[in-house]
mmCIF file of C-alpha atoms in Angstrom:
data_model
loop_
_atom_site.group_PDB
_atom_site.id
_atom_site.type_symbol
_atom_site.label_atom_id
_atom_site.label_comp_id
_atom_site.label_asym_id
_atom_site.label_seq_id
_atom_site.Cartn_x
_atom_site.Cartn_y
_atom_site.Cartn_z
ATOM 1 C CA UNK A 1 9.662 12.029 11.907
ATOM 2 C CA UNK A 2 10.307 11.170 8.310
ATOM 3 C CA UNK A 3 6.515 11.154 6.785
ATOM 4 C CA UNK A 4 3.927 12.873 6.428
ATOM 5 C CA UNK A 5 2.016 13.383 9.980
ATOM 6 C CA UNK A 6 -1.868 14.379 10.567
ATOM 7 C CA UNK A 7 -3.167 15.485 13.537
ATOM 8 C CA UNK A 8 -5.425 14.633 15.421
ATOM 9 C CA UNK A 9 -5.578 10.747 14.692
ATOM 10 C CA UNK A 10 -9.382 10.897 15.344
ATOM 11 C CA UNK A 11 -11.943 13.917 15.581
ATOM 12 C CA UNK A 12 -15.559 13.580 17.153
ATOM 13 C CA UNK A 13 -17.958 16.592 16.702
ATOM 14 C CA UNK A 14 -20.972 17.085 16.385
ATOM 15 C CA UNK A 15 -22.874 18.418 13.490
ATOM 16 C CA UNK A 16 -22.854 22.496 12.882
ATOM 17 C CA UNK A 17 -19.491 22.643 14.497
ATOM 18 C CA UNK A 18 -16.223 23.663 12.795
ATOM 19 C CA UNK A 19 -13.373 21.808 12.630
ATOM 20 C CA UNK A 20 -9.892 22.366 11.798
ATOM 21 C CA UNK A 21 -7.343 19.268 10.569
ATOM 22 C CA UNK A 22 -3.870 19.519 10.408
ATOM 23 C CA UNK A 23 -1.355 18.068 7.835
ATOM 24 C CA UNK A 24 2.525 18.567 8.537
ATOM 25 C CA UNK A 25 4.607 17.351 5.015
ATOM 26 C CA UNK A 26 7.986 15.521 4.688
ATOM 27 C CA UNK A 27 10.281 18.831 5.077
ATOM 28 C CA UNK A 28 11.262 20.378 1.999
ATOM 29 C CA UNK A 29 8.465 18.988 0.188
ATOM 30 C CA UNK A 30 6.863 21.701 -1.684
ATOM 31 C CA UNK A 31 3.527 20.177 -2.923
ATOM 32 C CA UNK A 32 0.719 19.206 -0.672
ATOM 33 C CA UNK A 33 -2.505 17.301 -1.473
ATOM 34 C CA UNK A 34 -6.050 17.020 0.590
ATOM 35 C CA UNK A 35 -7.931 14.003 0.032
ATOM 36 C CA UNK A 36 -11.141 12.357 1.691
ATOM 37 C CA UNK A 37 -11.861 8.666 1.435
ATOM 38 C CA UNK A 38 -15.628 7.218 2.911
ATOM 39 C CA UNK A 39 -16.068 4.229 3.846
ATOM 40 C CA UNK A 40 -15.650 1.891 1.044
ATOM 41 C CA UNK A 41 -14.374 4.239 -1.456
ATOM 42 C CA UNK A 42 -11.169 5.440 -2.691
ATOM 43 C CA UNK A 43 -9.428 8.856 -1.914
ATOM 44 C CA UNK A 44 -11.312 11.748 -3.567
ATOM 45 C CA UNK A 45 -9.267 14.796 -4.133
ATOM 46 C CA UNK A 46 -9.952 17.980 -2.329
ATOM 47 C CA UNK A 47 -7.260 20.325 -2.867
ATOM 48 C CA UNK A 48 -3.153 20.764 -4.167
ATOM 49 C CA UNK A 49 -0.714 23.704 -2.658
ATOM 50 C CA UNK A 50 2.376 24.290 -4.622
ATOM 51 C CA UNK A 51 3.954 26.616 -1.962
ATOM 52 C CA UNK A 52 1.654 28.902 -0.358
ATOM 53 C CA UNK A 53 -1.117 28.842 -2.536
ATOM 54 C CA UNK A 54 -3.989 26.677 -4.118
ATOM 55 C CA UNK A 55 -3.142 25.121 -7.592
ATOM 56 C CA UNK A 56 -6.099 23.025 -8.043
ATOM 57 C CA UNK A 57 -9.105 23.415 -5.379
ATOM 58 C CA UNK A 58 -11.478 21.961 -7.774
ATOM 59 C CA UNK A 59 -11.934 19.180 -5.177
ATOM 60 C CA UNK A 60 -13.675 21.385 -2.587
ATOM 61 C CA UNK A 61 -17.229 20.525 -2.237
ATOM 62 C CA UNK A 62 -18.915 23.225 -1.109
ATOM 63 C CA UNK A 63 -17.716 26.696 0.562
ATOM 64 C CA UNK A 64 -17.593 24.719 3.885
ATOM 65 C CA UNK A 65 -14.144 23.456 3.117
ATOM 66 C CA UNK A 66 -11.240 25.957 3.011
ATOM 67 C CA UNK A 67 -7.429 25.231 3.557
ATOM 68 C CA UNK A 68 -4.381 27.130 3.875
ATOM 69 C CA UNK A 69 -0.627 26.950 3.797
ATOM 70 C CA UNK A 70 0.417 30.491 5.139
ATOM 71 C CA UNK A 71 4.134 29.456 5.064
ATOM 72 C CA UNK A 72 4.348 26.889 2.479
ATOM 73 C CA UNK A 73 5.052 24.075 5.178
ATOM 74 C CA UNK A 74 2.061 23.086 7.741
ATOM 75 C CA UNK A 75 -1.503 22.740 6.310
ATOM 76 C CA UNK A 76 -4.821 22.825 8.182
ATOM 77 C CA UNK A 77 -7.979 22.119 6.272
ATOM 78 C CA UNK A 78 -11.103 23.975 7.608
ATOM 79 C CA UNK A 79 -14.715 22.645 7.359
ATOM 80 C CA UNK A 80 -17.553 25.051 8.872
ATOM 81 C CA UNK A 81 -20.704 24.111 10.150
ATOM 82 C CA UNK A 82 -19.948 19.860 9.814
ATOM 83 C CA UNK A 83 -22.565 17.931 8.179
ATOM 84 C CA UNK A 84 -22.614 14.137 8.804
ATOM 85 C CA UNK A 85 -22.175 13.314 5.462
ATOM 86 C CA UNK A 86 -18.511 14.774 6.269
ATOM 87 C CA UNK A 87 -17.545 11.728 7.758
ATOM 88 C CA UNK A 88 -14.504 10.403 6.279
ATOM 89 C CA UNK A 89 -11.147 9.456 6.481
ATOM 90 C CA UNK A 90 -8.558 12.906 5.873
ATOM 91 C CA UNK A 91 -5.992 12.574 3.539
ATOM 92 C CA UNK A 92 -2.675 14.565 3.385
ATOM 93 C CA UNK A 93 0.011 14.009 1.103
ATOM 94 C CA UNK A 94 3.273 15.620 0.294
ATOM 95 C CA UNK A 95 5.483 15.834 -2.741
ATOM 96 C CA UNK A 96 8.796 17.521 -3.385
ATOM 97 C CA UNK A 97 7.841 18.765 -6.862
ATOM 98 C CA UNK A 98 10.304 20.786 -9.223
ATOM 99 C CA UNK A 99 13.404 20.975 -10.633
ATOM 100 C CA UNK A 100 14.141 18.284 -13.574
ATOM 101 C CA UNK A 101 13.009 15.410 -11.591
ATOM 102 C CA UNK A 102 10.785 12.783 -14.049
ATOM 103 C CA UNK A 103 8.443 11.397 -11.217
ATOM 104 C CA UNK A 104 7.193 13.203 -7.963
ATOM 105 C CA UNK A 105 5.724 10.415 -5.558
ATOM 106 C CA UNK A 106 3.006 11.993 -3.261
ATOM 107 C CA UNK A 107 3.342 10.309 0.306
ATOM 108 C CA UNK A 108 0.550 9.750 2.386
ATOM 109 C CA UNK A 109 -0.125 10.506 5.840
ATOM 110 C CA UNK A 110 -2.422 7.608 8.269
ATOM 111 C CA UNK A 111 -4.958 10.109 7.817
ATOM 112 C CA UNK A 112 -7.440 11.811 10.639
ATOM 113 C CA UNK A 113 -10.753 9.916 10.982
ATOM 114 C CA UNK A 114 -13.798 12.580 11.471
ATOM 115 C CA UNK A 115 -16.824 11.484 13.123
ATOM 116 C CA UNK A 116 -19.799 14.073 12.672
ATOM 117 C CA UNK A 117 -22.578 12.765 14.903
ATOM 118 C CA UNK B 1 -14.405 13.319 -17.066
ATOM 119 C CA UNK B 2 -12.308 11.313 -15.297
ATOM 120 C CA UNK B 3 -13.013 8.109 -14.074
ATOM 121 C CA UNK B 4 -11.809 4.569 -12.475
ATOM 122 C CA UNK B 5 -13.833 1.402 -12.309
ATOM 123 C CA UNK B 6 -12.276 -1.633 -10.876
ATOM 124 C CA UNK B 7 -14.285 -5.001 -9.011
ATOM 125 C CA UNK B 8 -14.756 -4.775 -5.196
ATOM 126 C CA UNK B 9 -13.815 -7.757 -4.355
ATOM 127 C CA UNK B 10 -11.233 -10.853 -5.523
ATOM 128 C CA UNK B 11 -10.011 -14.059 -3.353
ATOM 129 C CA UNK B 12 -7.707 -16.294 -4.377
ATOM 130 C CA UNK B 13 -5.947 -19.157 -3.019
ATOM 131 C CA UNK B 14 -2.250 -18.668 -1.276
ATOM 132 C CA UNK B 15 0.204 -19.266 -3.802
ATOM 133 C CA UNK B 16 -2.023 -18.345 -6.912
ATOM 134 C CA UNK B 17 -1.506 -15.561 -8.959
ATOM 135 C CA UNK B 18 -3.849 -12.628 -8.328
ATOM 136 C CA UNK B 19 -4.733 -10.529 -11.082
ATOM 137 C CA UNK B 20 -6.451 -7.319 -10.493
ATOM 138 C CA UNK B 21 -8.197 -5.239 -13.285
ATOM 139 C CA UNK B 22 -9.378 -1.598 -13.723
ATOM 140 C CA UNK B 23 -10.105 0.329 -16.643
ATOM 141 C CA UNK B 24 -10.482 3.784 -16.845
ATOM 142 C CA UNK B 25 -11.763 6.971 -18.669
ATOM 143 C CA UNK B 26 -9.583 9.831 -19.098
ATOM 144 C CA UNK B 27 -7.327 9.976 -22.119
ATOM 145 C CA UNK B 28 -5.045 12.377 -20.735
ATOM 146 C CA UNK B 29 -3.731 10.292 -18.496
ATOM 147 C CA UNK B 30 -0.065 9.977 -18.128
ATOM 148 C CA UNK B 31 0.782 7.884 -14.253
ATOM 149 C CA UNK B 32 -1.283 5.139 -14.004
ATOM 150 C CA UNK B 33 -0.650 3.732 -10.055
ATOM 151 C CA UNK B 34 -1.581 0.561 -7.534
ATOM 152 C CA UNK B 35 -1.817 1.429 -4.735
ATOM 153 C CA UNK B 36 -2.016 -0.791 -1.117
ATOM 154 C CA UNK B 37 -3.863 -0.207 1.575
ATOM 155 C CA UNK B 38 -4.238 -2.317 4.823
ATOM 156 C CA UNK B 39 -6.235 -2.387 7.901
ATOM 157 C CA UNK B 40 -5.226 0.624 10.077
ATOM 158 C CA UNK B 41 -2.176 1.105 7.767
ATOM 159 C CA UNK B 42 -2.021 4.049 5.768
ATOM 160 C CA UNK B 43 -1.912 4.203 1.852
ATOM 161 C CA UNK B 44 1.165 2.687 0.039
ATOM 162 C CA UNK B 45 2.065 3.327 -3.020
ATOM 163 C CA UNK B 46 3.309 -0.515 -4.787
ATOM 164 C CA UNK B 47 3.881 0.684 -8.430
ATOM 165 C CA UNK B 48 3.107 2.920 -11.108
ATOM 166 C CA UNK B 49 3.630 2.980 -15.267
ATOM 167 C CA UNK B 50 4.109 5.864 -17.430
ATOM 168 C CA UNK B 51 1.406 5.946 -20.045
ATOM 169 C CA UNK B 52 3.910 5.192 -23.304
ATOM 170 C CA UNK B 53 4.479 1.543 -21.533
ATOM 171 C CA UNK B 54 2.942 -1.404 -21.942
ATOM 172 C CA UNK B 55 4.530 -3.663 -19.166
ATOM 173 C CA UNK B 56 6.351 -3.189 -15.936
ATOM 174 C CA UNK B 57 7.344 -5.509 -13.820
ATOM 175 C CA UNK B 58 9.192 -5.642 -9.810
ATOM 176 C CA UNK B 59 9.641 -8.182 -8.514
ATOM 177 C CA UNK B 60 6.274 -10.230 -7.763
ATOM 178 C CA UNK B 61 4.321 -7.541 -9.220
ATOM 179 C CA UNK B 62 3.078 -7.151 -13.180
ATOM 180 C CA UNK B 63 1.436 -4.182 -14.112
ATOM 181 C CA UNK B 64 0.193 -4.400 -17.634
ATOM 182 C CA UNK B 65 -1.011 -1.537 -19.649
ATOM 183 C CA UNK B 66 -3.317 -1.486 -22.754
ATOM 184 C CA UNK B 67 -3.831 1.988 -23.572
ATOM 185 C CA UNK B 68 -6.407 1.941 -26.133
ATOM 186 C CA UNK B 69 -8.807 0.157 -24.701
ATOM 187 C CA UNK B 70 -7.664 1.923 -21.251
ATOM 188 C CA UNK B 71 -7.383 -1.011 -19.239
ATOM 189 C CA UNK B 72 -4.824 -1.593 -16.378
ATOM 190 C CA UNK B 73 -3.808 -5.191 -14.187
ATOM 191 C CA UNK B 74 -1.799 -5.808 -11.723
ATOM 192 C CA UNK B 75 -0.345 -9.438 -11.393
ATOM 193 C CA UNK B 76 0.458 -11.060 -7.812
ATOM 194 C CA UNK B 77 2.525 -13.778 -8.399
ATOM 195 C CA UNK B 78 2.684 -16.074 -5.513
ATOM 196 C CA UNK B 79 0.082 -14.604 -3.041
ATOM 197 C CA UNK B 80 1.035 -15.106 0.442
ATOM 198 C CA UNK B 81 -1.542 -14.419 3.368
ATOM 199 C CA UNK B 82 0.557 -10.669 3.542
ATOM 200 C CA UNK B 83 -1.101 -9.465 0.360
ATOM 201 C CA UNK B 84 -4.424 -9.451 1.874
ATOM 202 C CA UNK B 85 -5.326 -5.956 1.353
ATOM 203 C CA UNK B 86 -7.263 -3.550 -0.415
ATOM 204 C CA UNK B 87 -5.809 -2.853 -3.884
ATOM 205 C CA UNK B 88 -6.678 0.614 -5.440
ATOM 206 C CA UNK B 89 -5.788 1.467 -9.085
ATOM 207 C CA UNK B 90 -5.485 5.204 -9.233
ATOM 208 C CA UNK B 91 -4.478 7.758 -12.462
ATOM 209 C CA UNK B 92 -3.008 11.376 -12.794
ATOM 210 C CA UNK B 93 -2.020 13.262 -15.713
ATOM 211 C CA UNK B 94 0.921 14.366 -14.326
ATOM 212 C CA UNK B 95 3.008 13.038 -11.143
ATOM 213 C CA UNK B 96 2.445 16.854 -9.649
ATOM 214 C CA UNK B 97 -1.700 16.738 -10.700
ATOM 215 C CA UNK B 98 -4.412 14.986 -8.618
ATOM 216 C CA UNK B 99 -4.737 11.564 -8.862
ATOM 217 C CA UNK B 100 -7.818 10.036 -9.112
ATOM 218 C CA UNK B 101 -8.775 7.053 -7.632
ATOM 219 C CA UNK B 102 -10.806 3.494 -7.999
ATOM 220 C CA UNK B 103 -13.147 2.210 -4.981
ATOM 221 C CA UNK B 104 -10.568 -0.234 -4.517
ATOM 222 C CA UNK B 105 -10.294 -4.308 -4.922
ATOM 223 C CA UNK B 106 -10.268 -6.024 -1.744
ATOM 224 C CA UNK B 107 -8.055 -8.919 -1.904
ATOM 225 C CA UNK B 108 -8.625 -11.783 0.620
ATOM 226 C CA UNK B 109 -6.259 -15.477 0.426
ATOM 227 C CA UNK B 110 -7.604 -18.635 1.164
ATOM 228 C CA UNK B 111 -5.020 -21.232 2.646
#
């Protein structure tokens, strides 16, 4: 497909269980954002990848909530022992950042809706 | 710190103008966005301004800019029933850097 996809759509667990969401960018894009958006609010930032590695994870709440991007493409966002106040919408966007371009426009995914019970 | 205010909720009749305002905080702010969002839809980005302009405008949609006083609207000319939605304003200091978000202005038209 041509956007960004997020799998799965929708995740039920229950709380103290991990969880593992996973974001797969436009191809080629090179920048990849987690967000989480609650009910009623907008998209908080959780964490930026420029390539393989974190350039801003100063959106991470707590040491529950780790992601990776081992090969720079695919991203899967980790959260350990789920709380119900994790419940949220899951945000993934992708950007194709670089080069001498003015504006980078980060495209959002639909977004994977966890349900801690 | 950084953040975005904007009022939760705004109806207006179908072809009115909707005007949408937010203001925000951070002074390092350089994108300044709207953003869409409808039911089961996922988020879509309508606009944005550089922070060295005061005006844009596309089409149906005015974004206006007062940097100073950090406040940001975004005009809907001629609402039709397809612009009910929720409206987030949203900044970043750079296109690559995190944006930051508002709770978002839910738009609803009345016939």
């Amino acid at each position: 497909g041509a956007g960004v996809s997020q799998t799965p759509s929708n995740k039920v667990t229950e709380k103290g269980k991990y969880v593992e969401l996973r974001c797969d960018p436009i191809s080629g894009h090179t920048a990849l954002y987690w967000y989480r958006q609650s009910l009623g609010q907008g998209p908080e930032f959780l964490i930026y990848f420029q390539g393989t590695g974190a350039a801003d994870d100063s959106g991470l709440p707590n040491d529950r909530f780790f992601a990776v991007r081992p090969e720079g493409s695919v991203s899967t966002l980790k959260i350990q022992r789920t709380e119900r106040g994790d419940s949220a919408v899951y945000l993934c966007a992708s950007s194709l950042v670089g080069g001498r371009r003015f504006y980078n426009e980060q495209f959002f995914g639909p977004g994977t809706r966890l349900t801690v019970l | 710190g950084e953040d975005v205010e904007q009022s939760l909720f705004l109806s207006v009749r179908e072809g009115d103008s909707s005007v949408i305002n937010c203001t925000y905080t951070d002074s390092s702010s350089t994108y300044l966005y709207w953003y869409k969002q409808e039911p089961g839809a996922g988020l879509q980005l309508l606009t944005y301004i550089f922070s060295n302009m005061d005006m844009k405008q596309d089409q149906r949609l005015t974004v206006l800019l007062n940097k100073k006083d950090k406040h940001l609207s975004l005009r809907i000319a001629d609402t039709q029933t397809g612009d009910s939605a929720i409206y987030f304003c949203a900044e970043s200091r750079g296109s690559a850097s995190k944006i930051i978000f508002g709770s978002g202005t839910r738009l609803s038209i009345r016939p």
